Short mmCIF file of C-alpha atoms in Angstrom, two decimals:
data_model
loop_
_atom_site.label_atom_id
_atom_site.label_comp_id
_atom_site.label_asym_id
_atom_site.label_seq_id
_atom_site.Cartn_x
_atom_site.Cartn_y
_atom_site.Cartn_z
CA MET O 57 -21.63 1.02 -12.64
CA THR O 58 -18.97 -0.79 -13.04
CA VAL O 59 -15.79 -0.81 -10.46
CA GLY O 60 -12.43 -1.48 -11.60
CA ILE O 61 -9.41 -3.03 -9.83
CA LEU O 62 -6.08 -2.51 -9.51
CA ILE O 63 -3.35 -5.13 -8.77
CA VAL O 64 -0.63 -3.91 -6.70
CA SER O 65 2.56 -6.47 -6.31
CA HIS O 66 6.38 -6.62 -6.08
CA SER O 67 6.18 -9.03 -8.88
CA GLU O 68 5.15 -8.50 -12.70
CA LYS O 69 3.96 -12.02 -12.91
CA ILE O 70 1.82 -11.93 -9.71
CA ALA O 71 0.35 -8.80 -11.46
CA GLU O 72 -0.38 -10.68 -14.11
CA GLY O 73 -0.86 -13.99 -13.01
CA VAL O 74 -3.55 -12.45 -10.65
CA VAL O 75 -4.93 -10.12 -13.10
CA ASP O 76 -5.96 -13.39 -15.62
CA LEU O 77 -7.10 -15.63 -12.84
CA ALA O 78 -9.50 -13.05 -11.82
CA GLY O 79 -10.40 -11.71 -15.43
CA GLN O 80 -11.81 -15.23 -16.11
CA MET O 81 -14.87 -14.72 -13.87
CA ALA O 82 -15.42 -11.20 -14.45
CA SER O 83 -15.73 -10.31 -18.06
CA GLY O 84 -16.72 -6.02 -18.48
CA VAL O 85 -14.14 -5.75 -15.56
CA THR O 86 -11.52 -3.15 -15.91
CA ILE O 87 -9.03 -5.01 -13.66
CA THR O 88 -5.13 -3.85 -14.16
CA PRO O 89 -2.17 -5.31 -12.92
CA ALA O 90 0.79 -2.49 -11.29
CA GLY O 91 3.50 -5.22 -10.35
CA GLY O 92 6.85 -4.57 -10.41
CA THR O 93 9.24 -1.98 -10.64
CA ASP O 94 10.02 0.03 -13.65
CA ASP O 95 12.23 -1.77 -15.52
CA GLY O 96 10.31 -5.32 -14.98
CA ARG O 97 12.61 -6.26 -11.30
CA ILE O 98 11.32 -7.21 -7.96
CA GLY O 99 9.13 -4.05 -6.16
CA THR O 100 6.58 -1.82 -7.05
CA SER O 101 6.46 1.19 -9.28
CA PHE O 102 5.07 4.29 -8.18
CA ASP O 103 4.56 5.10 -12.11
CA ARG O 104 3.03 1.49 -13.15
CA VAL O 105 0.85 2.31 -10.30
CA THR O 106 0.11 5.63 -11.14
CA ALA O 107 -0.86 4.24 -14.37
CA GLY O 108 -2.16 1.79 -13.50
CA LEU O 109 -5.18 4.33 -11.22
CA ALA O 110 -6.12 6.23 -14.55
CA ALA O 111 -6.33 2.87 -16.35
CA THR O 112 -8.71 1.84 -14.18
CA ASP O 113 -11.11 4.30 -12.96
CA SER O 114 -13.79 4.63 -15.59
CA GLY O 115 -15.64 6.93 -12.96
CA ASP O 116 -17.64 4.59 -10.75
CA GLY O 117 -14.22 4.53 -8.70
CA VAL O 118 -11.20 1.72 -7.48
CA VAL O 119 -10.04 -1.23 -5.28
CA VAL O 120 -7.21 -1.40 -4.89
CA LEU O 121 -5.66 -5.00 -3.92
CA CYS O 122 -1.23 -4.99 -2.30
CA ASP O 123 0.67 -7.82 -2.00
CA LEU O 124 3.34 -7.22 1.02
CA GLY O 125 4.12 -3.78 3.05
CA SER O 126 5.63 -1.71 0.58
CA ALA O 127 3.08 -2.68 -2.53
CA VAL O 128 0.97 -0.34 0.12
CA LEU O 129 3.07 2.35 1.13
CA THR O 130 3.14 3.24 -2.71
CA ALA O 131 -0.46 2.47 -3.46
CA GLU O 132 -0.71 4.99 -0.79
CA THR O 133 1.94 7.63 -1.84
CA ALA O 134 0.15 7.46 -5.50
CA LEU O 135 -3.10 8.60 -3.91
CA ASP O 136 -1.77 11.28 -2.20
CA PHE O 137 -0.65 12.49 -6.12
CA LEU O 138 -4.44 12.35 -7.42
CA ASP O 139 -6.42 15.33 -6.61
CA ASP O 140 -9.14 15.28 -3.90
CA GLU O 141 -12.44 14.38 -6.38
CA ALA O 142 -10.23 10.98 -7.71
CA ARG O 143 -8.59 10.29 -4.45
CA ALA O 144 -12.13 9.99 -3.06
CA ARG O 145 -13.43 7.43 -5.57
CA VAL O 146 -9.87 4.70 -5.21
CA GLU O 147 -9.58 2.27 -1.54
CA ILE O 148 -7.03 0.73 -0.61
CA VAL O 149 -7.90 -2.83 0.79
CA ASP O 150 -6.58 -4.80 2.86
CA ALA O 151 -7.12 -8.09 2.07
CA PRO O 152 -4.91 -11.55 0.78
CA LEU O 153 -4.53 -10.87 -2.83
CA VAL O 154 -5.49 -13.78 -5.03
CA GLU O 155 -8.75 -14.76 -2.73
CA GLY O 156 -9.55 -10.84 -2.29
CA ALA O 157 -9.18 -10.33 -5.88
CA VAL O 158 -11.05 -12.29 -7.24
CA ALA O 159 -13.98 -11.65 -4.73
CA ALA O 160 -13.81 -8.21 -5.97
CA ALA O 161 -13.50 -9.00 -9.17
CA VAL O 162 -16.97 -10.96 -9.50
CA ALA O 163 -18.66 -8.47 -6.82
CA ALA O 164 -17.78 -5.70 -9.73
CA ALA O 165 -18.43 -7.95 -12.43
CA SER O 166 -22.77 -8.08 -10.83
CA GLY O 167 -22.48 -4.37 -10.48
CA SER O 168 -21.86 -3.61 -7.28
CA ALA O 169 -20.27 -0.38 -5.88
CA ARG O 170 -17.71 0.63 -4.82
CA ALA O 171 -18.43 0.24 -0.95
CA ASP O 172 -19.45 -3.02 -1.69
CA VAL O 173 -16.41 -4.60 -3.83
CA ALA O 174 -14.10 -3.70 -1.19
CA ALA O 175 -16.84 -5.81 1.22
CA ALA O 176 -16.23 -8.70 -1.07
CA ALA O 177 -12.21 -8.30 -1.39
CA ARG O 178 -12.48 -7.99 2.92
CA THR O 179 -14.83 -11.68 2.53
CA ALA O 180 -11.18 -12.98 2.57
CA ASN O 181 -10.34 -12.22 5.82
CA GLY O 182 -13.39 -14.47 6.92
CA GLU O 183 -14.79 -11.32 7.21
CA THR O 184 -18.51 -11.12 6.19
CA ALA O 185 -19.62 -9.41 2.74
CA VAL O 186 -22.18 -6.84 2.42
CA ALA O 187 -24.20 -7.54 5.33
CA ASP O 188 -24.44 -10.68 8.03
CA ALA O 189 -26.06 -13.83 6.11
CA PRO O 190 -28.98 -13.90 7.01
CA THR O 191 -30.41 -15.97 9.91
CA SER O 192 -33.11 -14.13 12.17
CA PRO O 193 -36.93 -15.62 11.15
CA ALA O 194 -38.91 -13.07 9.37
CA ASP O 195 -42.47 -12.33 11.29
CA ALA O 196 -44.47 -15.52 10.75
CA THR O 197 -47.88 -13.63 10.27
CA THR O 198 -46.65 -12.01 6.73
CA SER O 199 -46.52 -15.78 4.91
CA GLY O 200 -42.52 -16.11 6.77
CA PRO O 201 -39.24 -17.77 5.70
CA TYR O 202 -39.03 -19.35 2.45
CA GLU O 203 -36.80 -22.50 1.69
CA ARG O 204 -36.53 -24.35 -1.29
CA SER O 205 -33.68 -27.43 -2.06
CA VAL O 206 -32.10 -28.54 -5.04
CA VAL O 207 -29.43 -30.85 -6.03
CA LEU O 208 -26.36 -29.58 -7.47
CA VAL O 209 -25.67 -31.34 -11.00
CA ASN O 210 -22.62 -30.93 -12.08
CA ARG O 211 -19.93 -33.19 -12.17
CA ASP O 212 -17.24 -30.83 -11.46
CA GLY O 213 -19.02 -29.25 -8.35
CA LEU O 214 -19.41 -25.64 -7.46
CA HIS O 215 -15.85 -24.27 -8.81
CA ALA O 216 -15.21 -21.53 -8.88
CA ARG O 217 -16.82 -20.28 -12.76
CA PRO O 218 -20.59 -21.27 -11.80
CA ALA O 219 -20.33 -19.82 -8.18
CA ALA O 220 -19.42 -16.67 -9.27
CA GLU O 221 -22.14 -17.23 -11.68
CA PHE O 222 -24.08 -17.87 -8.97
CA VAL O 223 -22.62 -15.05 -6.78
CA LYS O 224 -23.34 -12.38 -9.91
CA LEU O 225 -27.20 -13.63 -9.56
CA ALA O 226 -27.45 -13.03 -6.11
CA SER O 227 -26.04 -10.00 -6.02
CA ARG O 228 -29.14 -8.55 -8.22
CA GLN O 229 -31.07 -9.63 -6.27
CA ASP O 230 -33.23 -7.28 -3.44
CA ALA O 231 -33.60 -10.01 -0.60
CA PRO O 232 -31.01 -11.81 0.81
CA VAL O 233 -30.22 -15.55 0.41
CA THR O 234 -28.41 -17.91 2.34
CA VAL O 235 -26.70 -21.21 0.91
CA ASN O 236 -26.35 -23.36 3.43
CA GLY O 237 -26.83 -20.76 5.99
CA LYS O 238 -24.36 -19.17 3.90
CA ASP O 239 -24.45 -15.36 2.26
CA ALA O 240 -25.89 -16.29 -1.32
CA ARG O 241 -23.18 -13.20 -2.48
CA SER O 242 -19.96 -13.92 -0.87
CA LEU O 243 -17.98 -15.78 -2.99
CA LEU O 244 -15.86 -17.63 -0.90
CA ALA O 245 -17.82 -18.34 1.26
CA ILE O 246 -19.50 -20.22 -1.00
CA MET O 247 -16.99 -21.47 -2.18
CA GLY O 248 -15.85 -22.47 0.89
CA LEU O 249 -18.62 -24.60 1.34
CA GLY O 250 -16.98 -27.67 -1.09
CA LEU O 251 -20.40 -28.34 -3.12
CA THR O 252 -19.46 -31.40 -4.66
CA ALA O 253 -21.83 -32.95 -7.71
CA GLY O 254 -24.83 -34.57 -6.16
CA SER O 255 -24.99 -32.39 -2.63
CA THR O 256 -28.33 -31.01 -1.95
CA VAL O 257 -28.10 -26.87 -1.47
CA THR O 258 -30.37 -25.21 0.40
CA LEU O 259 -31.71 -21.60 -0.39
CA SER O 260 -33.37 -19.68 1.86
CA THR O 261 -34.54 -16.40 2.50
CA PRO O 262 -35.80 -14.42 5.70
CA ASP O 263 -37.75 -11.79 3.66
CA PRO O 264 -41.57 -13.05 1.75
CA ALA O 265 -40.54 -10.86 -1.08
CA GLY O 266 -37.16 -13.13 -1.31
CA ARG O 267 -39.52 -15.92 -2.39
CA PRO O 268 -38.51 -14.98 -6.36
CA ALA O 269 -34.97 -14.59 -5.61
CA VAL O 270 -34.71 -17.93 -3.90
CA ASP O 271 -36.13 -19.39 -6.71
CA ALA O 272 -34.02 -17.67 -9.53
CA LEU O 273 -31.26 -19.21 -8.17
CA ALA O 274 -32.27 -22.58 -7.42
CA GLU O 275 -33.53 -22.68 -11.01
CA LEU O 276 -29.39 -21.72 -12.13
CA ILE O 277 -28.12 -24.55 -9.50
CA GLU O 278 -31.13 -26.86 -11.52
CA SER O 279 -29.86 -26.12 -14.74
CA GLY O 280 -26.41 -27.28 -14.18
CA PHE O 281 -24.95 -23.70 -15.19
CA GLY O 282 -24.69 -25.28 -18.70
CA GLU O 283 -22.12 -27.53 -18.02
CA THR O 284 -23.17 -31.13 -19.02
CA MET R 88 24.06 32.30 8.20
CA THR R 89 20.99 31.01 6.41
CA LEU R 90 20.76 27.75 4.29
CA GLY R 91 20.42 28.09 1.01
CA THR R 92 19.15 26.89 -2.55
CA ASP R 93 22.68 26.05 -2.32
CA TRP R 94 22.93 24.15 0.79
CA ALA R 95 19.90 21.72 -0.54
CA VAL R 96 22.05 21.18 -3.60
CA ALA R 97 24.77 20.12 -1.55
CA TRP R 98 23.08 18.30 0.36
CA VAL R 99 21.04 15.77 -1.78
CA ARG R 100 25.12 15.41 -3.64
CA ARG R 101 26.82 15.09 -0.65
CA ALA R 102 23.84 12.49 0.57
CA ALA R 103 24.09 10.50 -2.57
CA GLU R 104 27.67 10.39 -2.46
CA VAL R 105 27.34 8.72 0.82
CA ILE R 106 24.68 6.75 0.25
CA ALA R 107 26.98 5.55 -1.84
CA GLU R 108 30.18 5.20 -0.17
CA HIS R 109 27.85 2.49 2.30
CA ARG R 110 25.92 0.89 -0.29
CA VAL R 111 27.44 -2.39 1.01
CA GLU R 112 27.26 -1.45 4.80
CA LEU R 113 23.23 -1.02 4.20
CA ILE R 114 22.46 -3.74 1.87
CA THR R 115 24.29 -6.54 4.71
CA LEU R 116 22.23 -4.41 8.04
CA ASP R 117 19.27 -5.13 5.38
CA ARG R 118 20.61 -8.70 4.40
CA GLU R 119 20.14 -9.22 8.07
CA ILE R 120 17.10 -8.35 9.25
CA GLY R 121 15.01 -7.01 5.69
CA ASP R 122 15.22 -8.42 2.09
CA GLY R 123 18.58 -7.43 1.56
CA ASP R 124 17.86 -4.76 -1.27
CA HIS R 125 18.22 -0.99 1.25
CA GLY R 126 21.38 -0.39 0.25
CA GLU R 127 21.02 -0.67 -3.95
CA ASN R 128 17.50 0.92 -3.71
CA LEU R 129 18.42 4.02 -2.33
CA ASP R 130 21.25 4.50 -4.23
CA ARG R 131 19.63 3.80 -6.63
CA GLY R 132 17.29 6.77 -6.22
CA PHE R 133 19.46 8.74 -5.08
CA THR R 134 21.92 8.63 -8.48
CA ALA R 135 18.75 9.07 -10.41
CA VAL R 136 18.19 12.26 -8.25
CA LEU R 137 21.82 14.16 -9.63
CA PRO R 138 20.78 14.52 -13.36
CA LYS R 139 17.38 16.33 -12.37
CA LEU R 140 19.85 18.77 -10.20
CA ASP R 141 21.42 20.06 -12.75
CA ALA R 142 18.22 20.33 -14.56
CA LEU R 143 16.43 22.80 -12.30
CA PRO R 144 15.72 26.53 -13.35
CA GLY R 145 17.87 29.08 -11.67
CA ASP R 146 15.11 30.20 -9.39
CA SER R 147 14.91 26.85 -7.69
CA THR R 148 14.00 27.68 -3.59
CA PRO R 149 15.62 25.07 -1.62
CA GLY R 150 12.46 24.03 -0.92
CA ASP R 151 11.95 23.10 -5.22
CA VAL R 152 15.59 21.10 -4.69
CA LEU R 153 13.12 18.85 -1.95
CA LYS R 154 11.14 18.45 -4.03
CA VAL R 155 12.78 16.90 -6.95
CA VAL R 156 14.11 14.48 -4.17
CA ALA R 157 10.96 13.61 -3.37
CA THR R 158 9.17 12.42 -6.79
CA THR R 159 12.75 11.27 -8.00
CA LEU R 160 12.80 8.60 -5.17
CA ILE R 161 9.29 8.12 -5.18
CA SER R 162 9.62 6.84 -8.46
CA THR R 163 12.66 5.47 -8.92
CA VAL R 164 13.30 3.69 -5.37
CA GLY R 165 11.34 0.65 -5.47
CA GLY R 166 11.28 -0.64 -2.00
CA ALA R 167 9.43 0.66 0.85
CA SER R 168 12.01 3.64 1.34
CA GLY R 169 11.02 4.86 -1.69
CA PRO R 170 7.66 6.21 -0.66
CA LEU R 171 9.11 6.54 2.98
CA PHE R 172 11.86 8.74 2.50
CA GLY R 173 9.91 10.52 -0.65
CA THR R 174 7.14 11.67 1.62
CA ALA R 175 9.67 12.40 3.88
CA TYR R 176 10.83 14.93 1.27
CA LEU R 177 7.71 15.64 -0.40
CA LYS R 178 6.53 17.25 3.50
CA ALA R 179 9.85 18.84 4.10
CA SER R 180 9.82 20.57 0.35
CA GLY R 181 5.90 21.88 1.40
CA ALA R 182 7.44 23.10 5.56
CA ILE R 183 9.66 25.44 3.58
CA ALA R 184 7.76 26.04 0.19
CA GLY R 185 9.04 29.48 -1.22
CA ARG R 186 11.99 30.48 0.68
CA ALA R 187 14.72 31.52 -0.81
CA GLU R 188 16.63 31.19 2.80
CA ILE R 189 16.09 28.32 5.61
CA ASP R 190 16.94 29.78 9.66
CA ALA R 191 17.47 27.57 12.55
CA THR R 192 14.05 27.53 13.01
CA GLY R 193 12.75 26.75 9.53
CA LEU R 194 15.68 23.77 9.48
CA VAL R 195 13.25 22.65 12.71
CA GLU R 196 10.18 22.80 10.51
CA LEU R 197 11.47 21.01 7.79
CA LEU R 198 13.19 17.63 9.76
CA THR R 199 9.64 17.86 11.05
CA ALA R 200 7.53 17.54 8.82
CA ALA R 201 10.53 15.45 6.99
CA ARG R 202 9.90 13.03 10.54
CA ASP R 203 5.63 13.89 10.43
CA GLY R 204 5.95 12.64 6.22
CA VAL R 205 7.88 8.81 7.75
CA VAL R 206 5.19 8.43 10.49
CA LEU R 207 2.32 9.36 8.00
CA ARG R 208 3.00 6.58 5.41
CA GLY R 209 4.96 4.27 7.26
CA LYS R 210 2.14 4.20 10.22
CA ALA R 211 5.24 3.44 12.62
CA GLU R 212 5.83 5.06 16.69
CA ALA R 213 8.91 5.38 17.96
CA GLY R 214 10.51 2.30 19.36
CA ASP R 215 9.48 0.00 16.69
CA LYS R 216 13.23 -0.34 15.31
CA THR R 217 12.37 2.49 12.17
CA MET R 218 13.65 5.30 11.14
CA ILE R 219 11.16 7.33 12.97
CA ASP R 220 14.23 6.20 15.79
CA ALA R 221 16.73 8.15 13.95
CA TRP R 222 13.95 10.95 12.32
CA THR R 223 12.36 11.67 16.00
CA PRO R 224 15.42 12.58 18.16
CA ALA R 225 16.37 14.46 15.43
CA VAL R 226 13.47 16.60 15.23
CA ASP R 227 13.93 16.82 19.31
CA ALA R 228 17.89 17.55 19.36
CA ALA R 229 17.60 19.87 16.29
CA ALA R 230 14.31 21.50 18.08
CA ALA R 231 16.10 22.09 21.66
CA ALA R 232 19.33 23.56 19.47
CA ALA R 233 17.51 26.13 17.82
CA GLU R 234 15.66 27.38 21.07
CA SER R 235 18.93 27.59 22.88
CA GLY R 236 19.99 30.12 20.16
CA SER R 237 22.16 27.63 17.87
CA ASP R 238 23.16 28.49 14.24
CA GLU R 239 21.95 26.29 11.45
CA ARG R 240 24.90 24.26 11.32
CA GLU R 241 24.92 23.82 14.64
CA VAL R 242 20.91 22.92 14.57
CA LEU R 243 22.04 20.73 11.58
CA GLU R 244 24.85 19.41 13.07
CA ALA R 245 22.52 18.29 16.83
CA ALA R 246 20.20 16.67 14.78
CA ALA R 247 22.70 14.28 13.01
CA ALA R 248 24.22 13.25 16.22
CA ALA R 249 20.58 12.20 17.65
CA ALA R 250 19.96 10.73 14.60
CA GLU R 251 23.35 8.35 15.07
CA ALA R 252 22.81 7.86 18.35
CA GLY R 253 18.69 6.91 18.01
CA ALA R 254 20.23 4.78 15.08
CA VAL R 255 22.92 2.65 17.64
CA ALA R 256 19.91 2.64 19.57
CA THR R 257 17.70 0.71 17.12
CA GLU R 258 20.34 -2.69 17.71
CA SER R 259 18.57 -3.81 20.98
CA LEU R 260 14.99 -3.24 20.05
CA VAL R 261 12.33 -5.99 18.16
CA ALA R 262 10.88 -4.82 15.46
CA HIS R 263 6.96 -3.89 15.27
CA LYS R 264 6.78 -2.54 11.71
CA GLY R 265 7.98 -4.20 7.87
CA ARG R 266 9.68 -7.04 7.23
CA ALA R 267 12.20 -7.26 10.30
CA SER R 268 8.83 -7.62 11.96
CA TYR R 269 8.81 -11.45 10.45
CA LEU R 270 11.81 -12.09 12.96
CA GLY R 271 10.56 -11.17 16.50
CA GLU R 272 13.46 -11.15 19.28
CA ARG R 273 16.04 -12.43 16.42
CA ALA R 274 16.35 -8.69 15.14
CA VAL R 275 17.16 -7.84 18.39
CA GLY R 276 21.47 -7.03 17.93
CA HIS R 277 20.89 -5.72 14.54
CA ARG R 278 21.02 -1.82 13.37
CA ASP R 279 17.44 -0.94 11.66
CA PRO R 280 18.60 -0.25 8.13
CA GLY R 281 16.45 2.83 7.39
CA ALA R 282 17.47 4.54 10.96
CA GLN R 283 20.94 3.82 9.65
CA SER R 284 21.10 5.76 6.13
CA SER R 285 18.74 8.05 7.72
CA ALA R 286 21.59 9.34 10.02
CA LEU R 287 23.53 9.52 7.27
CA ILE R 288 21.03 11.66 5.41
CA LEU R 289 21.50 13.87 7.74
CA ARG R 290 25.20 13.74 8.17
CA ALA R 291 25.24 15.09 4.62
CA ALA R 292 23.39 17.66 5.96
CA VAL R 293 25.23 19.00 7.97
CA GLU R 294 28.81 18.61 5.36
CA ALA R 295 26.50 20.49 3.35
CA ALA R 296 26.24 23.57 5.33
CA ARG R 297 30.06 24.31 5.53
#
C-alpha cells in the first residue's frame, strides 16, 4: 500500500519545493505538486489540482495538503467533480504545509493506510499520531514493560533522514514504542526531541510482545543509520 | 414573461461587461482588506466565459449556460472567488436543469441554490463580511417578491437591490473569513469586495431581463 500526497499551493515554487523536501525522505511515494495558476502566476488552479489528483491516486488513496485559504476551496471544488468512489479515497488535511507533508510522506513510505497518513500530517498541528503515546505500564504479571537505552552515535544527531528511517521502522512494528516518552511513529515528535550526538535515547514499550520492536529500533540507532 | 436561454446568455455577457467596468474599483476594495486580486481574477474569469457562450449548442437551456460559467470560473479565476462563484453557478445550474424557461419561482430556486453553494464552499455565515452578506438578503428579497406575485424582472430587481444594500452593510462588519479576517477591527469601514461583485452580478441579471 502506498498512499499518494498532493501539495496544493498558491506558488508553483512552494509546491515543487515541498515535494522535493518530502520526497527526499520518502522514496517510492508519489508526491505531486499542484502550485500556481495555469499560466504560472500566484493562485491555485482547478485543472492542476484535478490532474494532480488523478496522477497521485494509485488506488490506495491521496492525502491533500494545502496552503492559504483558497487552495482549500480549489481542492474541495476539485473533489466535488470526482465520482463518489474516487472522492472517497481522497482526504484534505488541515495541517502546516511543510511539516505536514514531511510527516505524511514518511508515514506513506512506511506503508501506512490513508487515515494513518492523514493522522501523521496532523501531528504537525501538535496532535498525537496514530494513537496516544503509550504511557500505562502493562500488567506486571506478564513479564511487564520493556525498556532499553542506547546512545546516539550520529555526528549530526537525529536529523531528518535518519529520523525518517527510524519512524518507518517504528511504523512497521505491531507494538507501541516510545522514544524518551514520545510516540516512535511520529516523525515530528521525534525530531522535536532535538537528539544530538551522544544523547541517550530510551526506548520503551508497555507491551511485553514489544520487546523485539524495541530491540530492532535500538539496533538501528546503535548502527548509526549507515552514517559514520 | 418567463426568462429563457437568451436571458441567461445576456446576463453573463452583461456581468462580464460590468465586472470589466468595475475592475479597478474591485481591485481597490480588495487591496484595502485582502490581497488585491479580486477584480482582476473575476475579470479574467468572465472574459474567458464569453467565447464559450458563442460555442454553445442551439438547444442549450439556461442551466447549460450557467454550467459553462461555473466550469470556466472554477478553472480560470485562481483566487477564492473562482471556487466560490463557480460553485454558486454550478448549484444554480443544477437547480434549473432541463428547464427551457424560468419563472419567478424558478428564479428563487436558482438564487437559493447559488447562495447555498457559496455557503457550502466558503463555510461563512451571515455577518462574516463575505459575499454571503449580499447573497442572503438577495435570496430573502427574491422569495418575498415571488410570494407576493411579482414577475420575473421584479424578483430579480428585488434581489439586486437587496444585494446592493447588503454589500454596503458589510462596511460596518468585522471579517471572520478569508484574508480580511487577519485584519480584525481594521477591516471595519471597508466594503467586502466579494459582496460588491455579487451585487454587480445580480444587477446584471436585472439588466439582462429587459
